[in-house]
CSV table of N, CA and C in Angstrom, one decimal:
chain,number,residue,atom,x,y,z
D,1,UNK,N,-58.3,43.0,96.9
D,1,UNK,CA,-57.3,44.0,97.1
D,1,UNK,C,-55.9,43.3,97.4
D,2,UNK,N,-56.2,42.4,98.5
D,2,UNK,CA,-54.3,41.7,98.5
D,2,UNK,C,-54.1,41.0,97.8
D,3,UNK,N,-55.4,40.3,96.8
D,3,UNK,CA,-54.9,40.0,95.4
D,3,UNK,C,-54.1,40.5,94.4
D,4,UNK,N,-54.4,41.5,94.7
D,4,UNK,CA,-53.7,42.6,93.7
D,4,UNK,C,-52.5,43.0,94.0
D,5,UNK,N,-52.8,43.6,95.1
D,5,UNK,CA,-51.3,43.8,95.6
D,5,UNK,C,-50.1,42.7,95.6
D,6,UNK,N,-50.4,41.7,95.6
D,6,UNK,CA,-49.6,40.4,95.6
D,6,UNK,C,-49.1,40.2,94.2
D,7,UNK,N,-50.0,40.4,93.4
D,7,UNK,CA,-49.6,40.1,92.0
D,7,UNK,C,-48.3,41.2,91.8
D,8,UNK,N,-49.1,42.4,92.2
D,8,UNK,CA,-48.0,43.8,91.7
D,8,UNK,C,-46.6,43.3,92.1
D,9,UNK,N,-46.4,42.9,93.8
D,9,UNK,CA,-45.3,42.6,94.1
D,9,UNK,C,-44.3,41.6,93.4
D,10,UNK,N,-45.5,40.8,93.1
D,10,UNK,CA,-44.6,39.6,92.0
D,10,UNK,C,-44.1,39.8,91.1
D,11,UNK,N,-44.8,40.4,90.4
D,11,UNK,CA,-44.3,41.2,89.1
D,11,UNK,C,-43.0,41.8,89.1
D,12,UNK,N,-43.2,42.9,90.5
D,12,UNK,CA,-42.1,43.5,90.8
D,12,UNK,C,-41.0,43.0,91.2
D,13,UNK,N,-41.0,41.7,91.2
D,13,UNK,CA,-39.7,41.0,92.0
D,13,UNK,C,-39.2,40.3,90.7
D,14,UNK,N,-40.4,40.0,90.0
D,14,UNK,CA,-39.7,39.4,88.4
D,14,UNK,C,-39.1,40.0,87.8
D,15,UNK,N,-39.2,41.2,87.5
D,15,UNK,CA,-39.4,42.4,87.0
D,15,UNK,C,-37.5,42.9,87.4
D,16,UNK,N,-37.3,42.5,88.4
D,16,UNK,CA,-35.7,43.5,89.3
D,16,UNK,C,-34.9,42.1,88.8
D,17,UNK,N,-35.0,40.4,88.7
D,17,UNK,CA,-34.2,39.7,88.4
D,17,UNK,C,-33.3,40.2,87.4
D,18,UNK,N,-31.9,39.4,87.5
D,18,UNK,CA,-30.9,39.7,86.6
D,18,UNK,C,-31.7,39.0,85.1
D,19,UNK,N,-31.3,39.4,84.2
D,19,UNK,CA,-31.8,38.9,82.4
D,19,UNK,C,-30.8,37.4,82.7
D,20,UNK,N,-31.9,35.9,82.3
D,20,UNK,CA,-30.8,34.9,82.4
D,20,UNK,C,-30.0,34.8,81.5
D,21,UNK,N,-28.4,34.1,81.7
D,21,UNK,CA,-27.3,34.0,80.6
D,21,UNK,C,-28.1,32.6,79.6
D,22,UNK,N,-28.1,33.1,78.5
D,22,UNK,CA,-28.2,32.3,77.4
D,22,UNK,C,-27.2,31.0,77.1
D,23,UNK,N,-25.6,32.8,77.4
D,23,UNK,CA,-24.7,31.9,76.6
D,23,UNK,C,-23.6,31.8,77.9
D,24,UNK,N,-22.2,30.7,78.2
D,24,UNK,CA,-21.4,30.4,79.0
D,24,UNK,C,-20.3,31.5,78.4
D,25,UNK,N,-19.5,31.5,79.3
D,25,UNK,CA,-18.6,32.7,79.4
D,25,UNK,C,-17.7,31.9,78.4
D,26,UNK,N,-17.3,32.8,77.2
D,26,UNK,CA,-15.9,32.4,76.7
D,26,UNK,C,-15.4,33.9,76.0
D,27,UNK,N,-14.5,33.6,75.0
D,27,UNK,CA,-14.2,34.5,74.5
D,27,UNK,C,-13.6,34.2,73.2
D,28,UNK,N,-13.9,34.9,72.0
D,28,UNK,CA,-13.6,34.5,70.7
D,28,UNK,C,-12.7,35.5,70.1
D,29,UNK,N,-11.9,35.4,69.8
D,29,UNK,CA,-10.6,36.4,68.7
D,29,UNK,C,-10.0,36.1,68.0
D,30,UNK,N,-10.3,36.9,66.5
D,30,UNK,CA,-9.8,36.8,65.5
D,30,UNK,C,-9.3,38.3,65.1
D,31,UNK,N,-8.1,37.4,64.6
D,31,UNK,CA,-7.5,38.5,64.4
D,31,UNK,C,-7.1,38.6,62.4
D,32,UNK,N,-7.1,39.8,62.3
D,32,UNK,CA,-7.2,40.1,60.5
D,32,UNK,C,-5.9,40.9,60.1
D,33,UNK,N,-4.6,40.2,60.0
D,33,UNK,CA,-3.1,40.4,59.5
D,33,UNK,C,-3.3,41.3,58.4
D,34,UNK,N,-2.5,42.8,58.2
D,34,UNK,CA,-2.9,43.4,57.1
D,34,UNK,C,-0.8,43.0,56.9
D,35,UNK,N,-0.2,42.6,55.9
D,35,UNK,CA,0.8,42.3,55.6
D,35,UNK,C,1.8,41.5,56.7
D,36,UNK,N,1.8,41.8,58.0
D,36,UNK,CA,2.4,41.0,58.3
D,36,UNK,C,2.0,41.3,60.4
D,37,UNK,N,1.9,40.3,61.1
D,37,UNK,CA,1.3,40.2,62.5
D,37,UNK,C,1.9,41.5,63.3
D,38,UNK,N,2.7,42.2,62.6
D,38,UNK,CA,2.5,43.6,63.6
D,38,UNK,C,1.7,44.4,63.5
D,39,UNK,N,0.6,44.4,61.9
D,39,UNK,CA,-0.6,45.5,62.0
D,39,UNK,C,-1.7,44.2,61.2
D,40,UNK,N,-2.2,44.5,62.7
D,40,UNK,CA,-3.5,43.5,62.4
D,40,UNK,C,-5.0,44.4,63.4
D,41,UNK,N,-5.4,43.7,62.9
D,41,UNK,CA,-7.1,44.1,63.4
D,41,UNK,C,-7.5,43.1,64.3
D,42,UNK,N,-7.8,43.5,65.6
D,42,UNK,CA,-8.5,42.5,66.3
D,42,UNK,C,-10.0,42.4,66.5
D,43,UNK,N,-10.6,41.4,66.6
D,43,UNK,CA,-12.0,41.6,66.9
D,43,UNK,C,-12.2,40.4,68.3
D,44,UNK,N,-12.8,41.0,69.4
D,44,UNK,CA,-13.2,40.7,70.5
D,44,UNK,C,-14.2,39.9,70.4
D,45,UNK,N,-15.3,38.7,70.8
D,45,UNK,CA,-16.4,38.3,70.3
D,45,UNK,C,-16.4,37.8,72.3
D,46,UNK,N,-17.3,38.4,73.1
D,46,UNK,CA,-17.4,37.7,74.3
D,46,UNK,C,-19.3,37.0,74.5
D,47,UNK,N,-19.3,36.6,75.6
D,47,UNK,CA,-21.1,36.3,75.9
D,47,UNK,C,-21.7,37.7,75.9
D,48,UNK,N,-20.8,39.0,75.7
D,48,UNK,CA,-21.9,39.9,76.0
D,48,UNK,C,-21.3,40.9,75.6
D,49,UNK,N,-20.1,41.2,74.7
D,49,UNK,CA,-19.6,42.1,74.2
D,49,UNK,C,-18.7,42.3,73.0
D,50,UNK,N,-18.8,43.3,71.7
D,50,UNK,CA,-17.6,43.0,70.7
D,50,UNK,C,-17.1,44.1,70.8
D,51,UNK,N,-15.8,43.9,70.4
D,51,UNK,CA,-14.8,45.2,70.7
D,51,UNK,C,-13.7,44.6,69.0
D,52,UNK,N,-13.6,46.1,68.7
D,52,UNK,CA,-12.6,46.0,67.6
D,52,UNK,C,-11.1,46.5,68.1
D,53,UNK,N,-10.5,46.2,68.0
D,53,UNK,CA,-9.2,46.7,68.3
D,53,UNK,C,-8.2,47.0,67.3
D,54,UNK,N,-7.2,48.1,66.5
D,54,UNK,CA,-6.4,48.3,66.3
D,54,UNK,C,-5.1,48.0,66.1
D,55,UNK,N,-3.9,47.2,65.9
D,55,UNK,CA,-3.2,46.9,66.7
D,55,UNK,C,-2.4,47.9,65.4
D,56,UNK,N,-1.1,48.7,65.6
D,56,UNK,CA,-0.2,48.8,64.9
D,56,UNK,C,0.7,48.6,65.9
D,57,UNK,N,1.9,48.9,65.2
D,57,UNK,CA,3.1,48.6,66.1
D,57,UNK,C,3.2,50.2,67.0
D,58,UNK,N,3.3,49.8,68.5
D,58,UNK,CA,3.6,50.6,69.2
D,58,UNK,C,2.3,50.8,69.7
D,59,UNK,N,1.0,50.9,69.0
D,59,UNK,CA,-0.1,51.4,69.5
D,59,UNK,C,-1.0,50.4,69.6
D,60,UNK,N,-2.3,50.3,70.4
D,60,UNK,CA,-3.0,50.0,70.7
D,60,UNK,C,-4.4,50.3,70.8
D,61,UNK,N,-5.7,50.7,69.5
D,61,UNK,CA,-6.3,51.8,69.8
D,61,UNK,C,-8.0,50.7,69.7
D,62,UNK,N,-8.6,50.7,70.7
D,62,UNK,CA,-10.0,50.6,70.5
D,62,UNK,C,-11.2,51.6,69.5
D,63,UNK,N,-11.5,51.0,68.4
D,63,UNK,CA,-12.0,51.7,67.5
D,63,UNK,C,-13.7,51.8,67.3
D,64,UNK,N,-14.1,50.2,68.3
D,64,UNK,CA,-15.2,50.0,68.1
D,64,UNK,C,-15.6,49.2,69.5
D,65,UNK,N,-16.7,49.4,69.9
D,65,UNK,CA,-17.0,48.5,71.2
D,65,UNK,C,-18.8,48.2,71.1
D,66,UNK,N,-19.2,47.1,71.7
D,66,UNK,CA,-20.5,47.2,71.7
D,66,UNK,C,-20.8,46.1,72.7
D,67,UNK,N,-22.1,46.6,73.4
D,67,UNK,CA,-22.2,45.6,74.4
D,67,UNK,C,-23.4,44.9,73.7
D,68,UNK,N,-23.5,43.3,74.1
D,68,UNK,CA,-24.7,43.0,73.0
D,68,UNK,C,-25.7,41.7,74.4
D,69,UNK,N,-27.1,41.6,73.9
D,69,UNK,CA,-27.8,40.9,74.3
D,69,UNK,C,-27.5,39.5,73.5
D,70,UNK,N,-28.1,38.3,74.9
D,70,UNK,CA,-27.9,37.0,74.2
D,70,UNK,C,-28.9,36.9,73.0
D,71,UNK,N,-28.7,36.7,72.0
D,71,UNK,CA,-30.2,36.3,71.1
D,71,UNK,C,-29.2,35.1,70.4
D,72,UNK,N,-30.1,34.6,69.1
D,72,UNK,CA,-29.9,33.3,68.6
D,72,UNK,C,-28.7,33.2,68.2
D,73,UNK,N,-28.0,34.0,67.4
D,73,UNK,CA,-26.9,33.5,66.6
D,73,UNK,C,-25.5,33.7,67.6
D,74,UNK,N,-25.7,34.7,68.6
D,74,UNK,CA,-24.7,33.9,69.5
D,74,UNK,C,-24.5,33.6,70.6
D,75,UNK,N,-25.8,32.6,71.1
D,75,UNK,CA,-26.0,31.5,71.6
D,75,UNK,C,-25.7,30.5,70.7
D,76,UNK,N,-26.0,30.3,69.2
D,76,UNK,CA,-25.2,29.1,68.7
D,76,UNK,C,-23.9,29.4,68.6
D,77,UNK,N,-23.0,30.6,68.5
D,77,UNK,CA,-21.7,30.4,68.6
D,77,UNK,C,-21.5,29.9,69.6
D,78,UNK,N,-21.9,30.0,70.9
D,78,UNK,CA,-21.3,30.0,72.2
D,78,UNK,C,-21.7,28.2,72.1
D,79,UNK,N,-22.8,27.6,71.6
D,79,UNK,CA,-23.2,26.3,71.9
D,79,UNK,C,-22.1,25.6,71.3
D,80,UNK,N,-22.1,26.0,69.9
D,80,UNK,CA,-21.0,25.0,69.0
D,80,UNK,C,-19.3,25.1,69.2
D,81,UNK,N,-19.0,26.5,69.9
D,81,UNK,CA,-18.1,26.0,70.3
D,81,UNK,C,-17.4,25.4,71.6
D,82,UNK,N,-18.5,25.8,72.3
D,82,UNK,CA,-18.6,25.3,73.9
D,82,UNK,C,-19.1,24.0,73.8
D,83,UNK,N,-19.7,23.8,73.3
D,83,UNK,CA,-20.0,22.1,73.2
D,83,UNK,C,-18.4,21.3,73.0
D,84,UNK,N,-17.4,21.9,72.8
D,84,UNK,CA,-16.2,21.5,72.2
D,84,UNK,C,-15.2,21.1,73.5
D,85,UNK,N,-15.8,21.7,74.7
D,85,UNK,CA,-14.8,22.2,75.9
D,85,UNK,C,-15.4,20.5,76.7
D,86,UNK,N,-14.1,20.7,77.0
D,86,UNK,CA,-14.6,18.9,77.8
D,86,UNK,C,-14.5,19.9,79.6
D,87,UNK,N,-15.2,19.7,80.1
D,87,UNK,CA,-15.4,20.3,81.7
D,87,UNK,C,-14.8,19.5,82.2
D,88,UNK,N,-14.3,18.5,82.5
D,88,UNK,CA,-13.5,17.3,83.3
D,88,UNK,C,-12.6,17.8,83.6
D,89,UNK,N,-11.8,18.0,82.1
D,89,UNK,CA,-10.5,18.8,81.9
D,89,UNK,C,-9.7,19.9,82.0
D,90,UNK,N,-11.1,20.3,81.9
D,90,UNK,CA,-11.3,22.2,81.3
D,90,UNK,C,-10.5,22.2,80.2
D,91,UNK,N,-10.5,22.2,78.9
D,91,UNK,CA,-9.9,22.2,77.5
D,91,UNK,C,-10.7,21.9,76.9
D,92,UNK,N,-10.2,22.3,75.6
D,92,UNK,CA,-11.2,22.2,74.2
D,92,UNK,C,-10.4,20.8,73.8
D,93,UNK,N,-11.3,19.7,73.4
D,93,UNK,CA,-11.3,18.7,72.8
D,93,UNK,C,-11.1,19.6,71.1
D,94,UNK,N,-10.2,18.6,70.4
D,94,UNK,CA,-9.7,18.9,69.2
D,94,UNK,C,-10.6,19.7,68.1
D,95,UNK,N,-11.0,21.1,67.9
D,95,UNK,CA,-12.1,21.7,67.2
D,95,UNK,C,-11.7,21.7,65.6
D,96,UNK,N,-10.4,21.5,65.2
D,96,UNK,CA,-10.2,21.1,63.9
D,96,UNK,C,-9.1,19.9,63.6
D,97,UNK,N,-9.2,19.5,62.6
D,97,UNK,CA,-8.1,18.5,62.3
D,97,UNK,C,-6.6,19.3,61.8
D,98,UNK,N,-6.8,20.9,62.3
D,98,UNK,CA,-5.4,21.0,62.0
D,98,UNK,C,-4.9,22.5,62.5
D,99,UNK,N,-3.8,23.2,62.4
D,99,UNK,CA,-3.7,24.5,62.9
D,99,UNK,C,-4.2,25.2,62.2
D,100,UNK,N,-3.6,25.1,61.2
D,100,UNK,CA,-3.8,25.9,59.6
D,100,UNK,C,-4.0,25.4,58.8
D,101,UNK,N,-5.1,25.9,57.5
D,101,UNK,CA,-5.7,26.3,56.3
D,101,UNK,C,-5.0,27.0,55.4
D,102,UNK,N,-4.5,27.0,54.1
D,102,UNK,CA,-4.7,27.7,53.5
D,102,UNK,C,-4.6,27.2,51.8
D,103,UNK,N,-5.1,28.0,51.1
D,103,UNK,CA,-4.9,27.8,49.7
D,103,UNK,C,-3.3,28.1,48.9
D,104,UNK,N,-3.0,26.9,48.8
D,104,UNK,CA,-1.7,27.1,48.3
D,104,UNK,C,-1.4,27.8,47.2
D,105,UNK,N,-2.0,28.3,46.3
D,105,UNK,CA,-2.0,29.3,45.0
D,105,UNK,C,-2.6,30.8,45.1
D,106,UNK,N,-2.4,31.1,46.5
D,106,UNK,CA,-2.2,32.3,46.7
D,106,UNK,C,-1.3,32.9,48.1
D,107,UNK,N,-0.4,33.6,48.3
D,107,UNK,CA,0.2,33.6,49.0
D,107,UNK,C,-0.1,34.6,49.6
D,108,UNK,N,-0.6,35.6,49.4
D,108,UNK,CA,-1.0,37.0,50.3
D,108,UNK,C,-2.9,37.1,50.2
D,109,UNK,N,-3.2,37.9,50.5
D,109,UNK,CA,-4.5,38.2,50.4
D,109,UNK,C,-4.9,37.6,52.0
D,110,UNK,N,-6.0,37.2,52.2
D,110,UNK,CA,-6.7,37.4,53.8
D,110,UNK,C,-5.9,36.1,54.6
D,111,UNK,N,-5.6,36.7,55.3
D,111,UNK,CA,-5.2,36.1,56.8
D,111,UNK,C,-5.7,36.2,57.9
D,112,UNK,N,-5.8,35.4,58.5
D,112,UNK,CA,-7.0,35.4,59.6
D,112,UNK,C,-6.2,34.3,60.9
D,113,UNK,N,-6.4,34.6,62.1
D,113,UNK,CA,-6.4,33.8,63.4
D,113,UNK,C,-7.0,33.9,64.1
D,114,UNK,N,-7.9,32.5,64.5
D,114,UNK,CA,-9.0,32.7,65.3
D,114,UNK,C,-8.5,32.0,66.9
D,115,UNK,N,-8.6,32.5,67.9
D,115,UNK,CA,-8.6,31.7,69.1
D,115,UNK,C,-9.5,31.9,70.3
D,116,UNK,N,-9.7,31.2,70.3
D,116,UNK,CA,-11.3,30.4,71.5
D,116,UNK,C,-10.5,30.3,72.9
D,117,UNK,N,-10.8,31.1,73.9
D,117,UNK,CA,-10.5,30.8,75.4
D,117,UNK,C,-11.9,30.6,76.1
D,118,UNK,N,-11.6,29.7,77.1
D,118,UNK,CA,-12.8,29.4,78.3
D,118,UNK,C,-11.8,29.3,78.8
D,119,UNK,N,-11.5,29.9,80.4
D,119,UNK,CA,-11.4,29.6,81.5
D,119,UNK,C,-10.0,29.7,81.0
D,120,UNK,N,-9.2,28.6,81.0
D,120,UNK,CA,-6.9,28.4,80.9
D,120,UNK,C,-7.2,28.1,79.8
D,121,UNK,N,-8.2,27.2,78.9
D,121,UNK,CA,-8.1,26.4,77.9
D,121,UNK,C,-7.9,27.5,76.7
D,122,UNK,N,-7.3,27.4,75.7
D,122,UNK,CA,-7.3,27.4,74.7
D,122,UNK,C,-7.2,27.0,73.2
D,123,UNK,N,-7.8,27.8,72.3
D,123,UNK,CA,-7.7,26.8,70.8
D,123,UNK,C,-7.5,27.9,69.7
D,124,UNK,N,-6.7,27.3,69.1
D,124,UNK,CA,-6.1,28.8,68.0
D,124,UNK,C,-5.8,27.9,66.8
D,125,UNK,N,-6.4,29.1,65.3
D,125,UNK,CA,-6.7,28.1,64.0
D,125,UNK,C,-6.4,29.2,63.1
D,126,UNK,N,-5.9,29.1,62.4
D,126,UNK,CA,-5.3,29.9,61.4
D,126,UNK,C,-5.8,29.8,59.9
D,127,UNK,N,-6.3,31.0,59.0
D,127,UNK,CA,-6.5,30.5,58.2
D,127,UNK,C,-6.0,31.5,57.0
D,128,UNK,N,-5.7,30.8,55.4
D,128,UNK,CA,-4.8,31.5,54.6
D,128,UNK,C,-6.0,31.5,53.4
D,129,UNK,N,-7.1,32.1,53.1
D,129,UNK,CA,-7.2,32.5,51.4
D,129,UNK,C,-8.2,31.1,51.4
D,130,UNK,N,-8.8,30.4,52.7
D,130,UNK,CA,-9.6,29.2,52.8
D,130,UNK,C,-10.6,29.7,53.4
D,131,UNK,N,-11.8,28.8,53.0
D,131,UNK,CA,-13.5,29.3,53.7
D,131,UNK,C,-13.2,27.8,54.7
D,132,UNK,N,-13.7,28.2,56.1
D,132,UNK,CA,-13.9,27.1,57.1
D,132,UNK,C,-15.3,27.2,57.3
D,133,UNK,N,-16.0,26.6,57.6
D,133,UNK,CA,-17.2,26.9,57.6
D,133,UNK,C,-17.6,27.4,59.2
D,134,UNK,N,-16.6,27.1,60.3
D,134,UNK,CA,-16.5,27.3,61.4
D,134,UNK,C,-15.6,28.3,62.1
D,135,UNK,N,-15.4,29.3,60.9
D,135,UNK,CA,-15.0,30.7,60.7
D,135,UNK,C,-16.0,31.4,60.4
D,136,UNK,N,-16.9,31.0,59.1
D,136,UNK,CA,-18.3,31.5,58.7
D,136,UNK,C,-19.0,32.1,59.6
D,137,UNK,N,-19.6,31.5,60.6
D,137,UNK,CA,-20.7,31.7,61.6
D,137,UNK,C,-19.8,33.4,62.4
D,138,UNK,N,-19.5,32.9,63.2
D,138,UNK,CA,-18.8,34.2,63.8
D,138,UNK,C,-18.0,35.3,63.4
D,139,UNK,N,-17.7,35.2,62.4
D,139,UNK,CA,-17.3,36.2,61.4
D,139,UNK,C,-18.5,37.2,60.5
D,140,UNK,N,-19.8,36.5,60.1
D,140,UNK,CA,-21.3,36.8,59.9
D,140,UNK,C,-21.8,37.5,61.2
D,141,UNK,N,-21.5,36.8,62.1
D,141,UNK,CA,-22.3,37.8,63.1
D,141,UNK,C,-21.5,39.0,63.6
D,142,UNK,N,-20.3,38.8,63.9
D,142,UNK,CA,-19.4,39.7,64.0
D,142,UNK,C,-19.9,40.9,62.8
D,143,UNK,N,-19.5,40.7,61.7
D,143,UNK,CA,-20.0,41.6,60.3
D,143,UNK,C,-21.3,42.5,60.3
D,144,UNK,N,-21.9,41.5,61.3
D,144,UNK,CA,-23.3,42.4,61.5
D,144,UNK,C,-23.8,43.5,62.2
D,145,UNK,N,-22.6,42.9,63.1
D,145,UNK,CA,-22.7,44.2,64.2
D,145,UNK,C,-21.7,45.2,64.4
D,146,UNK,N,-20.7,45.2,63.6
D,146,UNK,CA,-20.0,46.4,63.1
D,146,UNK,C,-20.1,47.1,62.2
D,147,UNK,N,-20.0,48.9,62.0
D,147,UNK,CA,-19.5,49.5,61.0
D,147,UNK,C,-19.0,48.7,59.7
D,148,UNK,N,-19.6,49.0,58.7
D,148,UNK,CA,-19.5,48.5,57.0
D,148,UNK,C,-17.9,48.6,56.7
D,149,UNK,N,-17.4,49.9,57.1
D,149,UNK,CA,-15.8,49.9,57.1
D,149,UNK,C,-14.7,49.6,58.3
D,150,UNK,N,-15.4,48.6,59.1
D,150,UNK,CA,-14.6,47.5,59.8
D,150,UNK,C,-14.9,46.3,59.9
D,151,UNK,N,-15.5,46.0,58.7
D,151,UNK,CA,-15.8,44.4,58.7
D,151,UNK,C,-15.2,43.3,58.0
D,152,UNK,N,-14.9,42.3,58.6
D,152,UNK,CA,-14.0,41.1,58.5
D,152,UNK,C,-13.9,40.7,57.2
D,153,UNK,N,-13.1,41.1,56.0
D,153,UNK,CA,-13.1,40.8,54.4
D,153,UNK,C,-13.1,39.5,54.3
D,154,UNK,N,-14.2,38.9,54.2
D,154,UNK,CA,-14.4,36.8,54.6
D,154,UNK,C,-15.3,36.9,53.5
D,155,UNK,N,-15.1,36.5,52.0
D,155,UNK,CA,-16.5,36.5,51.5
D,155,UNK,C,-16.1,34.9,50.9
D,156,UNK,N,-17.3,33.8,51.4
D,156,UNK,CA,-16.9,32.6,51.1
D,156,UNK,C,-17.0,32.4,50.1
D,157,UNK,N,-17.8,32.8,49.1
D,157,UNK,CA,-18.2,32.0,47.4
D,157,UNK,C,-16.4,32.6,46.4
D,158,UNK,N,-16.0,33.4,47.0
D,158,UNK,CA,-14.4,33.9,46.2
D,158,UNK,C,-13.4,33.1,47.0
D,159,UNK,N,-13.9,32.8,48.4
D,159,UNK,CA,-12.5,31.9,48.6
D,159,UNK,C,-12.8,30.1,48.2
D,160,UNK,N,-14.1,29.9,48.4
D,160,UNK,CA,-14.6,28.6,47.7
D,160,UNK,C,-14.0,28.4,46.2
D,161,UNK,N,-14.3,29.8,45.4
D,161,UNK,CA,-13.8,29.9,44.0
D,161,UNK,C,-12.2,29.7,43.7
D,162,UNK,N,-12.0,30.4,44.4
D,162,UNK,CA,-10.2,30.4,44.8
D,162,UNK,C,-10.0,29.0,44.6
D,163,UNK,N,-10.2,28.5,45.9
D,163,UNK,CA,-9.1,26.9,45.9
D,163,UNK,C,-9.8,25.9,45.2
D,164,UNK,N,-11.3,25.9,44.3
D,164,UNK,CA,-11.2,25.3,43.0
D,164,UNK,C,-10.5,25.5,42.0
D,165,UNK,N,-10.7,27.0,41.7
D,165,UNK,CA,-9.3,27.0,41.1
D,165,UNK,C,-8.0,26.5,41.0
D,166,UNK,N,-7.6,26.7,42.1
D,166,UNK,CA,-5.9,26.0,42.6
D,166,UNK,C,-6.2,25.0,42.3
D,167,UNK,N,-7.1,23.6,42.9
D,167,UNK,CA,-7.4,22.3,42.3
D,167,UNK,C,-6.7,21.9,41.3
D,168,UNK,N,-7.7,22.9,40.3
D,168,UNK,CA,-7.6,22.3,38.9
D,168,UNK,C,-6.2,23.0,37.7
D,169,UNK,N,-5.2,23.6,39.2
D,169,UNK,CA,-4.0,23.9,38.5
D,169,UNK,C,-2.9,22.1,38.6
């Protein structure tokens, strides 16, 4: 019998712990320019929550929110780009060779800004009518867990196709 009881208690004490963090605190935003950075779309990406945001000029409107559990795909966002952050420093060691991307033979069509905070540090990367492959990931998972008619217009085999194209102009 105080076998048992002991077990139950254990159980019960395992059972009340907090769920452990998979992933380290950061915060991911990208933002989706519809003509020009006064009306854009934001998307929130944290260790434990996505939020869409609105932006027109003057307003501000939360359209979509979701709280999410750590599972695989973003604990590898949080790995790959947290693996990036030097702790010494606190900053992101250089995550791309450059600010901005884009395909020079097209001038409008998707716009995108992504920026990565942990803690003061931050990293912000721009991209024009180009597939990054390190836009890919979080933009897929992001897409997954939103509504069909707020998802991030990123489809890589048209922007891949795109700046072959340009190439061979």
């Amino acid at each position: 019998m105080n076998k048992t009881r002991t077990t139950l208690i254990f159980l019960i004490l395992i059972s009340c712990q907090p769920e452990p963090q998979l992933t380290e605190s950061f915060e991911l935003k990208i933002e989706h320019f519809v003509y020009n950075p006064e009306y854009r779309t934001e998307y929130f990406l944290t260790e434990d929550a996505i939020i869409v945001n609105r932006h027109w000029p003057k307003t501000d409107t939360i359209i979509f929110a979701k709280k999410l559990k750590a599972n695989d795909s973003l604990t590898t966002i949080s790995k790959m780009y947290l693996s990036k952050f030097d702790k010494k420093y606190l900053k992101f060691k250089s995550l791309f060779m450059k600010n901005h991307y884009s395909n020079p033979c097209i001038l409008d069509g998707l716009q995108l800004r992504m920026t990565l905070t942990k803690q003061d540090s931050v990293q912000k990367i721009g991209i024009s009518n180009f597939y990054l492959p390190e836009f890919g990931l979080p933009i897929s998972f992001i897409n997954r867990m939103i509504p069909s008619d707020l998802r991030i217009p990123f489809d890589k085999e048209k922007l891949i196709e795109d700046l072959e194209n340009c190439k061979d102009k």
